[in-house]
Amino acid sequence: MNPELKNNPLLQEWNTPFNTPPFQIIEISHYLPAVEEAVKLAEKEIKLITDNPDAPTFNNTIAALDSAGEKLGRISSVLFNLNSAETNKQLQEAAQKVSPVLTRFSNDITLNTKLFERIVKIFEKKDTAGYSTEEKILIERKYRNFMLGGAGLKEHERERFRAISEELSTLALKFDENVLEETNSWVLHLTERTELEGLPENLTETAAKEAVGREKEGWIFTLHYPSYVPFMQYSEKRLLREKMLRAYSSRAYRENEYDNRNIVLKIVNLRLEIAKMLGYRNFAEMVLGDRMADTPEKVEKFLEELYTASKPAAFRDLNTIKHFASENGQKELLERWDWAYYSEKLKKKLYDIDDEILKPYFSLEKVETAIFGLATRLYGLRFTANRNIPVYHPEVKTYEVYDNDDTFLAILYVDYHPRPGKSGGAWMTSYRDQKKEKNKDIRPLISIVANFTRPSESRPSLLSFNELTTFLHEFGHSLHGMLTKCTYESLSGTNVARDFVELPSQFMENYAYEKEWLDTFAMHYLTGEKLPEELIVKIKEAAAYNEGYACYRQLSFGFLDMAWHSLENNTDNDIADFENKVMAKTELFPHVDGLNMSAAFGHIFGGGYAAGYYGYKWAEVLDADAFQYFKETGIFNNKTAESFRKNILEKGGTEEPASLYKNFRGRDPSIDALLKRSGL
Ligand SMILES: [Zn+2]
């Protein structure tokens, strides 16, 4: 190693407390050379596997592959975690330079025939060689990754496979670009003050600034969420609402150069071609193979079950709003551009709780203590602040987390407030995942990053209710990451099926609605007064408000997603005809020509939710059903908590999620608890 690499802290042993990343001595110029060196090391490790003269075994191939590239993983997690939490131009450039190196490396692995042949030999004997469940799942997972990467294809097929994969990623990018372009290019430009009726002041202020920025008089409203959503909720001008909705719902469906209809057809057909090459009936079957809902039939059955169950509530919500609209003087039929407006008006009338009323009861300091305290009460965990662990920003705090018998579990980083270099939203991530190395338990380094309201000179950081549930959510993911007790890194912690991973997080959100827990900490930061009971009731009721309608809407997207990805033959259908047929059963409003969902359905055509949109509702069913068990036995019941911990939080992906769930619950999940919680 040349001296420069030798002095690169990313490549050295981390002699820090708990071997945490030595942030204070890492420089941006260290990343690229460290990654390149770590790739070389990983390639050597892979070569040791493929050159091994011994017959392939679980240990010399599967386990060895799982632990190969450890340094590389460690370095890239520091880089990409910081690129989200504390970035700048130079760091972004470093990440952009590193990304193709990593892609090339992972492609080289998937296309390594010698390696794949060894995996196949082990895979063929997976049911007869006496492997444990964890080992069997790891074998299946590795085999599947290689197969989906095209490793099992013949040489001439591989070329086509690569071409399709590349075309699909280009099409997905183009799809998103078109939607963005269409979102940006259309604006509603108003010049008369009377046209602003009903709109909140902060919205019109932003619209006025938008106009100034474009050197225009008056106000400009856009199709971006922060402008579009409140406009639809508050504008009293029905014709303007209609105009906005028509523009929003026809994005990338306007017969111009940004039209996505051909791209949708191309993506659908190419995905089908890939699925068929790999031996599946359709794309959904291919994608769902490693999910908890592991066949298209299971997903369809699930969606249908919820559809039937939520139908009465959806129509009840619709009729309530129709009635309310006519009471408020609307003579015309209720159209889709009326929904948000009347729905918001009625909500305000029924439950007038805004954030400013609740915030004083949720000071961040108290909330943190209460959430850690919840983990203590449920699982006996202990959190000790440690100021000697290096951090990447002075605002980041670190905790040592101990189990009820004082064994060390994990390091938890928390980074609460927005900064210019931080991405929006909140997330849980890790700098090191748990695994066992030569019987030594390597414990994880977990991090929660958020954008909670900052403290000001006059008041401490006070969280909105939404921020409270966000904290609980990310903390739930963290528990999954911290309590895990697995052997192999790629199965530990949150490395579970996509439709299972939100169970621990959404489960925790339930506590925000429980008086028994709120009473332990939700006190006014100035007066010490407890959060009044009638507010808690209102919060609960407001959460279930129009849930029938909302559920129906989510289901309609789920049906549409599954329909596109369950096709078994190529299609050149008109995408509107196809969509209208699929969505007819969940349609609540009169038909409007020229609107289309598919052309702007970025989740499934631009992003990674293809044949996965159902997962939102699936996870809700699981978390409601799991929490129902706690409600029946006591929300702090230690036996129930112990079972949740042993069967779910500790297990990662080492068993099939369906059996993990059953071991915890004693039966399969049922939709009943969600129906009850949502008032359906
Ligand atoms: Zn989540």
XYZ file of C-alpha atoms and ligand atoms in Angstrom:
681
model
C 0.000 0.000 0.000
C 1.423 3.407 -0.850
C 1.967 5.744 2.105
C -0.946 7.944 1.193
C -3.336 4.996 1.368
C -1.685 3.851 4.568
C -2.574 7.169 6.190
C -6.124 7.124 4.876
C -8.293 6.799 8.014
C -11.074 5.104 6.035
C -8.773 2.156 5.385
C -7.295 1.908 8.870
C -8.648 0.164 11.915
C -10.919 2.557 13.773
C -9.406 2.893 17.220
C -12.318 4.901 18.497
C -14.829 4.053 21.238
C -16.856 1.048 19.953
C -14.927 1.222 16.645
C -17.152 4.034 15.443
C -16.204 6.077 12.340
C -13.483 8.649 13.177
C -15.425 11.516 11.586
C -13.073 14.205 12.864
C -10.118 12.964 10.785
C -11.936 11.877 7.608
C -11.478 14.271 4.696
C -13.458 14.324 1.469
C -10.331 13.539 -0.554
C -10.064 10.223 1.325
C -13.204 8.646 -0.130
C -12.387 7.827 -3.747
C -8.919 6.319 -3.162
C -10.262 4.386 -0.166
C -13.155 2.973 -2.166
C -10.867 1.986 -5.038
C -8.511 0.245 -2.625
C -11.404 -1.463 -0.802
C -12.774 -2.729 -4.120
C -9.377 -4.321 -4.821
C -9.461 -5.980 -1.410
C -12.986 -7.236 -2.018
C -12.005 -8.593 -5.427
C -9.180 -10.514 -3.766
C -11.660 -11.976 -1.270
C -13.961 -13.044 -4.099
C -11.044 -14.595 -5.971
C -10.168 -16.647 -2.889
C -13.694 -18.067 -3.021
C -13.654 -18.899 -6.736
C -10.089 -20.269 -6.704
C -10.758 -22.551 -3.770
C -9.970 -26.112 -4.958
C -12.350 -27.581 -2.361
C -15.895 -28.403 -3.335
C -18.266 -25.496 -2.664
C -19.768 -25.493 0.825
C -21.985 -23.085 2.670
C -19.017 -21.703 4.612
C -16.429 -21.488 1.860
C -18.856 -19.878 -0.606
C -22.111 -18.419 0.761
C -20.845 -17.207 4.137
C -17.544 -16.102 2.596
C -19.405 -14.100 -0.033
C -21.576 -12.475 2.625
C -18.576 -11.216 4.538
C -16.552 -10.208 1.472
C -16.129 -6.480 0.937
C -16.551 -5.546 4.582
C -14.248 -2.542 4.328
C -15.969 -1.380 1.179
C -19.340 -1.503 2.911
C -17.997 0.370 5.917
C -16.523 3.160 3.777
C -19.507 3.567 1.492
C -21.921 3.710 4.394
C -19.972 6.635 5.888
C -19.922 8.397 2.525
C -23.573 7.913 1.645
C -24.876 8.515 5.158
C -23.012 11.818 5.282
C -24.094 12.698 1.775
C -27.664 12.641 3.129
C -27.106 14.122 6.573
C -24.287 16.662 6.178
C -23.297 17.245 2.593
C -21.814 19.915 0.366
C -20.735 20.268 -3.273
C -17.414 18.457 -2.786
C -18.956 15.540 -0.933
C -21.665 15.223 -3.588
C -18.956 15.103 -6.241
C -17.131 12.402 -4.302
C -20.355 10.376 -4.093
C -20.919 10.764 -7.823
C -17.406 9.541 -8.546
C -17.745 6.579 -6.203
C -21.163 5.392 -7.444
C -20.055 3.982 -10.830
C -17.106 2.206 -9.152
C -19.571 0.444 -6.849
C -21.991 -0.395 -9.677
C -19.184 -1.892 -11.750
C -18.023 -3.940 -8.777
C -21.483 -5.357 -8.041
C -22.090 -6.132 -11.746
C -18.766 -7.949 -11.886
C -19.854 -10.130 -8.991
C -23.225 -11.035 -10.516
C -21.597 -11.905 -13.828
C -18.820 -13.961 -12.230
C -19.610 -17.406 -13.690
C -17.207 -19.323 -11.470
C -18.825 -17.840 -8.394
C -22.322 -18.463 -9.703
C -21.540 -22.121 -10.488
C -20.492 -22.681 -6.879
C -23.688 -21.048 -5.629
C -25.820 -23.196 -7.942
C -24.213 -26.374 -6.587
C -25.110 -25.366 -3.046
C -28.561 -24.139 -4.033
C -29.398 -27.501 -5.638
C -28.798 -29.268 -2.327
C -30.399 -26.663 -0.089
C -33.290 -28.897 0.981
C -31.296 -32.070 1.551
C -27.991 -30.950 3.059
C -29.339 -30.255 6.540
C -28.978 -26.474 6.547
C -30.555 -24.319 9.237
C -33.432 -22.021 8.236
C -31.119 -19.002 8.377
C -28.556 -20.700 6.123
C -31.218 -21.837 3.695
C -32.654 -18.356 3.416
C -29.194 -16.904 2.816
C -28.548 -19.472 0.055
C -31.880 -18.643 -1.568
C -31.281 -14.930 -1.298
C -27.812 -15.107 -2.898
C -29.065 -17.412 -5.640
C -32.005 -15.140 -6.372
C -29.783 -12.037 -6.576
C -27.590 -13.731 -9.147
C -30.571 -15.054 -11.121
C -32.310 -11.666 -11.213
C -29.018 -10.164 -12.333
C -29.074 -12.474 -15.362
C -26.396 -14.924 -14.183
C -28.420 -17.967 -15.212
C -28.909 -16.854 -18.819
C -27.163 -18.242 -21.872
C -24.532 -16.056 -23.499
C -26.755 -14.768 -26.346
C -29.629 -14.060 -23.948
C -27.332 -12.128 -21.658
C -26.712 -9.522 -24.277
C -30.432 -8.914 -24.714
C -30.876 -8.923 -20.939
C -28.220 -6.261 -20.483
C -29.710 -4.170 -23.274
C -33.173 -4.320 -21.694
C -31.831 -3.499 -18.226
C -30.064 -0.448 -19.582
C -33.076 0.655 -21.587
C -35.322 0.232 -18.553
C -33.156 2.458 -16.411
C -33.057 5.101 -19.142
C -36.836 4.914 -19.563
C -37.420 5.263 -15.823
C -35.262 8.380 -15.742
C -37.019 9.797 -18.779
C -40.396 9.023 -17.199
C -39.507 11.021 -14.077
C -37.989 13.855 -16.088
C -41.166 14.182 -18.119
C -43.334 14.303 -15.004
C -41.046 16.894 -13.458
C -41.015 18.970 -16.635
C -44.809 18.847 -16.825
C -45.076 19.739 -13.141
C -42.768 22.705 -13.633
C -44.089 24.047 -16.904
C -47.726 24.606 -15.991
C -48.716 27.451 -13.659
C -51.894 29.162 -12.612
C -51.303 32.877 -12.939
C -53.841 35.077 -11.124
C -53.991 38.858 -11.209
C -57.268 39.669 -9.410
C -57.318 39.662 -5.621
C -60.882 38.297 -5.674
C -59.564 35.089 -7.225
C -57.651 34.362 -4.013
C -60.734 33.871 -1.877
C -60.294 31.259 0.849
C -56.550 30.815 0.412
C -54.389 31.044 3.548
C -52.052 34.009 3.756
C -48.798 32.037 3.742
C -49.883 30.399 0.490
C -50.693 33.679 -1.268
C -47.451 35.191 0.031
C -45.465 32.362 -1.518
C -47.489 32.735 -4.719
C -46.721 36.447 -4.849
C -43.000 35.733 -4.406
C -43.228 33.117 -7.146
C -44.703 35.780 -9.438
C -41.976 38.291 -8.585
C -39.364 35.610 -9.295
C -40.847 35.170 -12.757
C -41.184 38.930 -13.271
C -44.949 38.754 -13.351
C -47.720 40.742 -11.681
C -50.007 39.073 -9.144
C -49.749 35.484 -7.938
C -48.440 32.258 -9.396
C -49.569 28.843 -8.143
C -47.776 25.712 -9.285
C -48.428 21.983 -9.495
C -45.837 21.269 -6.809
C -47.276 19.786 -3.611
C -46.795 22.767 -1.261
C -48.746 24.939 -3.698
C -51.169 22.475 -5.282
C -52.448 20.689 -2.178
C -53.443 23.744 -0.102
C -54.872 25.422 -3.194
C -57.220 22.470 -3.700
C -58.084 22.466 0.012
C -58.836 26.144 0.419
C -59.664 27.877 -2.866
C -63.307 28.922 -2.945
C -63.155 29.369 -6.717
C -64.545 26.136 -8.084
C -63.521 26.823 -11.676
C -59.934 27.479 -10.622
C -59.875 24.258 -8.617
C -61.091 22.427 -11.684
C -58.404 24.047 -13.798
C -55.698 23.080 -11.301
C -56.893 19.502 -10.984
C -57.187 18.996 -14.729
C -53.635 20.262 -15.174
C -52.286 18.162 -12.305
C -54.012 14.950 -13.378
C -53.001 15.183 -17.013
C -49.281 15.699 -16.457
C -47.212 13.805 -19.033
C -50.469 12.969 -20.840
C -50.845 15.964 -23.119
C -49.597 14.838 -26.519
C -46.462 16.927 -26.374
C -42.813 15.904 -26.233
C -43.134 15.067 -22.520
C -45.944 12.586 -23.053
C -45.352 9.367 -21.090
C -47.951 7.094 -22.663
C -45.510 5.328 -24.977
C -42.926 5.113 -22.221
C -45.474 3.381 -19.972
C -46.145 0.766 -22.658
C -42.447 0.274 -23.356
C -41.603 -0.143 -19.655
C -44.449 -2.598 -19.121
C -43.477 -4.694 -22.150
C -39.762 -4.733 -21.382
C -40.383 -5.689 -17.753
C -42.543 -8.543 -18.986
C -39.833 -9.641 -21.417
C -37.242 -9.751 -18.633
C -39.582 -11.671 -16.353
C -40.244 -14.226 -19.080
C -36.548 -14.596 -19.886
C -36.010 -15.447 -16.236
C -38.807 -18.006 -16.258
C -41.673 -16.113 -14.642
C -45.238 -15.698 -15.903
C -45.143 -11.970 -15.428
C -43.207 -9.167 -13.774
C -45.254 -9.175 -10.564
C -44.465 -12.837 -9.989
C -40.762 -12.083 -10.388
C -40.738 -9.120 -8.025
C -42.881 -10.691 -5.320
C -40.754 -13.846 -5.039
C -39.023 -12.716 -1.825
C -41.854 -10.750 -0.241
C -44.134 -11.668 2.602
C -46.986 -11.550 0.048
C -44.964 -13.743 -2.263
C -47.339 -14.293 -5.191
C -49.527 -11.986 -7.322
C -52.510 -14.069 -6.199
C -51.821 -13.265 -2.548
C -51.589 -9.559 -3.302
C -54.805 -9.591 -5.366
C -56.634 -11.494 -2.656
C -55.414 -9.007 -0.070
C -56.466 -5.971 -2.112
C -59.866 -7.520 -2.835
C -60.449 -8.299 0.833
C -59.703 -4.724 1.868
C -61.718 -3.401 -1.053
C -64.843 -5.254 -0.012
C -64.357 -4.294 3.612
C -63.768 -0.588 2.983
C -66.464 -0.095 0.343
C -69.258 0.891 2.742
C -66.981 3.372 4.538
C -65.761 4.888 1.276
C -69.345 5.543 0.186
C -70.275 6.773 3.646
C -67.418 9.299 3.482
C -68.446 10.303 -0.026
C -72.055 10.842 0.973
C -71.089 12.813 4.057
C -69.034 15.190 1.931
C -71.752 15.385 -0.748
C -74.270 16.288 1.912
C -71.943 18.817 3.505
C -71.223 20.388 0.102
C -74.877 20.879 -0.720
C -75.523 22.254 2.777
C -72.814 24.767 1.985
C -74.520 25.871 -1.178
C -73.018 23.699 -3.894
C -75.753 22.914 -6.400
C -73.689 20.940 -8.924
C -72.704 17.292 -8.615
C -69.674 16.692 -6.399
C -66.661 16.433 -8.712
C -63.108 15.334 -7.942
C -62.000 18.986 -7.674
C -64.493 19.505 -4.847
C -63.299 16.705 -2.615
C -60.264 18.226 -0.899
C -62.048 21.549 -0.431
C -65.142 20.262 1.373
C -63.260 17.532 3.120
C -60.874 20.065 4.672
C -63.709 22.426 5.598
C -65.617 19.704 7.396
C -62.500 18.461 9.128
C -61.827 21.924 10.456
C -65.403 22.142 11.690
C -65.285 18.769 13.446
C -61.774 18.724 14.875
C -60.236 22.111 15.140
C -56.791 21.034 16.273
C -53.850 22.625 14.624
C -50.193 22.073 15.330
C -49.779 25.221 17.379
C -52.227 23.930 20.005
C -50.395 20.615 20.408
C -46.756 21.616 20.052
C -46.287 23.043 23.570
C -46.994 19.555 24.965
C -44.249 17.890 22.949
C -40.892 19.384 23.796
C -38.173 17.384 22.074
C -36.305 16.798 25.298
C -39.356 15.231 26.983
C -40.264 13.274 23.846
C -36.781 11.767 23.593
C -36.843 10.719 27.246
C -40.328 9.276 26.788
C -39.452 7.310 23.652
C -36.279 5.874 25.186
C -38.372 5.210 28.296
C -40.838 3.259 26.199
C -38.011 0.953 25.099
C -37.018 0.588 28.743
C -40.539 -0.263 29.806
C -41.132 -2.712 26.947
C -37.741 -4.353 26.572
C -35.659 -3.232 29.550
C -33.205 -1.220 27.419
C -30.909 1.379 28.989
C -29.534 4.457 27.169
C -26.342 6.167 28.351
C -25.123 9.355 26.687
C -21.498 9.207 25.534
C -19.762 12.434 24.554
C -16.498 10.792 23.526
C -17.785 9.136 20.388
C -16.748 11.148 17.304
C -19.636 12.844 15.496
C -19.910 14.517 12.072
C -21.618 17.620 13.432
C -21.654 19.106 16.959
C -25.446 18.762 17.075
C -25.291 14.972 16.795
C -25.663 13.111 20.103
C -24.639 9.525 20.772
C -25.927 6.912 23.188
C -24.667 3.541 24.317
C -27.599 1.155 24.416
C -27.621 -1.748 26.888
C -29.912 -4.722 27.299
C -31.814 -5.577 30.489
C -28.916 -7.820 31.606
C -26.406 -5.010 30.894
C -24.930 -6.541 27.747
C -23.998 -3.948 25.177
C -26.439 -3.783 22.252
C -25.646 -0.848 20.008
C -24.562 2.734 19.552
C -27.376 5.111 18.678
C -26.668 8.449 16.962
C -29.436 11.056 16.925
C -29.343 14.100 14.652
C -32.573 16.063 15.067
C -32.580 19.440 13.342
C -32.524 20.745 9.770
C -29.292 22.129 8.306
C -28.490 23.342 4.802
C -26.527 20.162 4.015
C -29.230 17.748 5.154
C -31.878 16.096 2.963
C -35.515 16.640 3.911
C -37.607 14.136 5.853
C -36.458 11.654 8.478
C -34.775 8.283 8.263
C -32.967 5.563 10.166
C -29.684 4.276 8.834
C -26.612 2.401 10.033
C -22.832 2.760 9.954
C -22.405 -0.912 10.769
C -24.904 -3.762 10.746
C -24.934 -6.569 13.260
C -23.310 -9.921 12.472
C -21.337 -12.720 14.083
C -17.701 -13.008 13.146
C -15.920 -16.152 14.314
C -18.479 -16.388 17.128
C -17.870 -12.776 18.127
C -21.039 -10.693 18.102
C -20.343 -7.451 16.200
C -22.909 -4.955 17.453
C -24.467 -2.338 15.165
C -24.072 1.447 14.887
C -27.507 2.932 14.246
C -28.468 6.487 13.401
C -31.686 8.502 13.393
C -31.663 11.624 11.227
C -34.565 14.056 11.244
C -35.598 17.625 10.483
C -37.477 18.528 13.664
C -38.356 22.112 14.509
C -35.348 23.896 15.967
C -35.383 25.523 19.385
C -35.498 29.319 19.273
C -34.299 31.950 21.761
C -37.683 32.032 23.436
C -38.742 28.394 23.317
C -37.268 24.907 23.267
C -37.680 22.555 20.307
C -41.400 21.738 20.269
C -42.554 18.921 18.009
C -45.722 18.865 15.954
C -47.854 15.753 16.327
C -46.588 14.597 12.959
C -43.003 14.998 14.166
C -43.845 12.951 17.252
C -45.118 10.029 15.127
C -42.111 10.412 12.810
C -39.754 10.069 15.781
C -41.607 6.962 16.963
C -41.488 5.554 13.429
C -37.733 5.965 12.984
C -37.127 4.752 16.522
C -39.081 1.596 15.621
C -36.703 0.984 12.707
C -33.807 1.610 15.097
C -35.036 -1.032 17.541
C -35.173 -3.484 14.635
C -31.568 -2.544 13.884
C -30.321 -2.554 17.496
C -32.023 -5.636 18.966
C -31.143 -7.942 16.090
C -29.376 -11.225 16.902
C -28.389 -12.849 13.630
C -25.303 -14.473 12.159
C -25.065 -12.999 8.672
C -24.991 -9.312 7.946
C -27.211 -9.368 4.887
C -30.026 -10.961 6.921
C -29.672 -8.942 10.129
C -31.653 -5.973 11.427
C -33.823 -4.218 8.885
C -32.557 -6.410 6.000
C -35.971 -8.014 5.611
C -38.663 -8.303 2.935
C -39.833 -4.928 1.612
C -43.418 -5.500 2.720
C -42.297 -6.477 6.240
C -39.769 -3.762 7.018
C -42.346 -1.125 8.043
C -43.925 -3.324 10.711
C -41.558 -2.372 13.586
C -41.660 1.316 12.649
C -45.385 1.759 12.085
C -46.054 -0.362 15.130
C -44.360 2.253 17.332
C -46.486 5.075 15.880
C -49.525 3.559 17.592
C -48.288 4.748 20.977
C -48.807 8.375 19.959
C -52.566 7.803 20.229
C -52.491 6.137 23.652
C -53.453 8.248 26.645
C -51.659 5.813 28.926
C -48.344 6.668 27.282
C -49.019 10.355 26.541
C -49.867 10.894 30.210
C -46.322 9.935 31.158
C -44.715 12.916 29.430
C -47.033 15.180 27.387
C -47.090 18.268 29.567
C -47.194 21.928 28.585
C -43.597 23.151 28.564
C -44.512 26.372 30.392
C -47.385 25.476 32.713
C -46.754 21.756 33.237
C -50.419 21.108 32.470
C -51.201 17.629 31.103
C -52.349 17.217 27.494
C -56.146 17.467 27.941
C -58.100 14.291 27.327
C -60.474 15.893 24.826
C -57.488 16.774 22.656
C -56.310 13.159 22.687
C -59.790 12.041 21.626
C -59.793 14.603 18.828
C -56.363 13.522 17.602
C -57.617 9.942 17.402
C -60.832 10.838 15.622
C -59.083 13.158 13.203
C -56.685 10.350 12.302
C -59.618 8.170 11.243
C -61.376 11.005 9.395
C -62.275 10.039 5.797
C -60.169 6.897 6.110
C -62.703 4.964 4.040
C -62.127 7.274 1.122
C -58.348 7.301 1.658
C -58.197 3.520 1.827
C -60.200 3.220 -1.371
C -57.825 5.583 -3.120
C -54.735 3.657 -2.021
C -56.386 0.437 -3.143
C -57.127 1.902 -6.563
C -53.402 2.626 -7.016
C -52.565 -0.866 -5.794
C -54.960 -2.435 -8.307
C -53.553 -0.319 -11.128
C -49.973 -1.249 -10.242
C -50.800 -4.955 -10.104
C -52.764 -4.813 -13.357
C -49.848 -3.329 -15.299
C -47.397 -5.827 -13.871
C -49.553 -8.951 -14.081
C -49.931 -8.748 -17.862
C -48.767 -11.970 -19.461
C -48.701 -10.732 -23.053
C -47.275 -7.660 -24.675
C -49.696 -4.792 -24.888
C -50.181 -1.816 -27.169
C -53.522 -0.887 -25.606
C -54.478 2.700 -25.079
C -53.225 3.362 -21.568
C -56.363 5.338 -20.686
C -58.671 2.468 -21.714
C -56.592 0.039 -19.701
C -56.511 2.293 -16.656
C -60.207 3.181 -16.770
C -61.185 -0.473 -16.857
C -58.966 -1.323 -13.889
C -59.985 1.664 -11.806
C -63.715 1.581 -12.592
C -64.473 -0.432 -9.463
C -62.916 2.142 -7.143
C -64.148 5.229 -8.999
C -66.212 7.545 -6.805
C -66.545 10.584 -9.070
C -68.041 11.265 -12.514
C -65.704 10.390 -15.378
C -63.553 13.216 -16.768
C -61.882 12.837 -20.149
C -58.209 13.620 -20.565
C -57.058 12.679 -17.061
C -54.595 9.871 -16.482
C -52.867 8.404 -13.450
C -50.443 5.983 -15.102
C -48.619 8.662 -17.101
C -47.480 10.332 -13.873
C -47.348 7.289 -11.545
C -43.713 7.810 -10.596
C -43.715 5.234 -7.774
C -44.134 2.355 -10.190
C -42.669 3.649 -13.464
C -39.909 5.943 -12.242
C -39.095 4.517 -8.813
C -38.856 1.086 -7.277
C -42.448 0.368 -6.251
C -43.446 -1.709 -9.282
C -45.716 -4.514 -8.065
C -45.088 -3.112 -4.597
C -47.594 -0.313 -4.093
C -49.870 -2.679 -2.152
C -47.107 -2.675 0.471
C -48.330 0.548 2.076
C -51.633 -1.020 3.055
C -50.033 -4.384 3.787
C -47.760 -2.810 6.381
C -50.702 -0.978 7.944
C -52.574 -4.246 8.342
C -49.563 -5.770 10.090
C -48.915 -2.880 12.455
C -52.577 -2.504 13.424
C -52.942 -6.241 13.992
C -49.737 -6.400 16.034
C -50.681 -3.425 18.164
C -54.152 -4.855 18.692
C -52.434 -7.746 20.483
C -50.755 -5.236 22.793
C -54.058 -3.486 23.379
C -55.653 -6.771 24.352
C -52.863 -7.709 26.760
C -51.859 -4.178 27.901
C -49.810 -1.751 25.821
C -46.821 -2.121 28.154
C -47.239 -5.859 28.718
C -43.777 -7.381 29.068
C -44.736 -10.833 27.923
C -46.255 -9.515 24.715
C -43.263 -7.210 24.219
C -40.891 -10.099 24.814
C -42.660 -12.099 22.132
C -42.534 -9.181 19.677
C -38.849 -8.822 20.408
C -37.899 -12.508 20.231
C -39.978 -13.311 17.151
C -39.638 -10.147 15.121
C -37.151 -7.526 16.309
C -34.311 -9.981 16.954
C -34.830 -12.145 13.908
C -34.094 -9.844 10.958
C -34.674 -11.787 7.752
C -33.496 -15.141 9.077
C -36.924 -16.757 8.759
C -39.858 -16.247 6.404
C -41.701 -13.119 7.567
C -45.029 -14.925 7.508
C -43.799 -17.489 10.024
C -42.088 -14.837 12.177
C -45.385 -13.017 12.365
C -47.315 -16.158 13.156
C -44.868 -17.071 15.918
C -45.507 -13.686 17.509
C -49.240 -13.448 16.974
C -50.210 -17.106 17.152
C -52.038 -16.765 13.838
C -51.830 -15.076 10.429
C -52.424 -11.321 10.278
C -56.038 -10.220 9.978
C -57.375 -6.985 8.478
C -59.887 -6.523 11.301
C -57.690 -4.375 13.544
C -56.956 -1.932 10.723
C -60.646 -1.701 9.832
C -61.416 -0.930 13.460
C -58.634 1.608 13.882
C -59.608 3.409 10.677
C -63.275 3.370 11.617
C -64.206 1.285 8.565
Zn -40.187 3.546 7.569
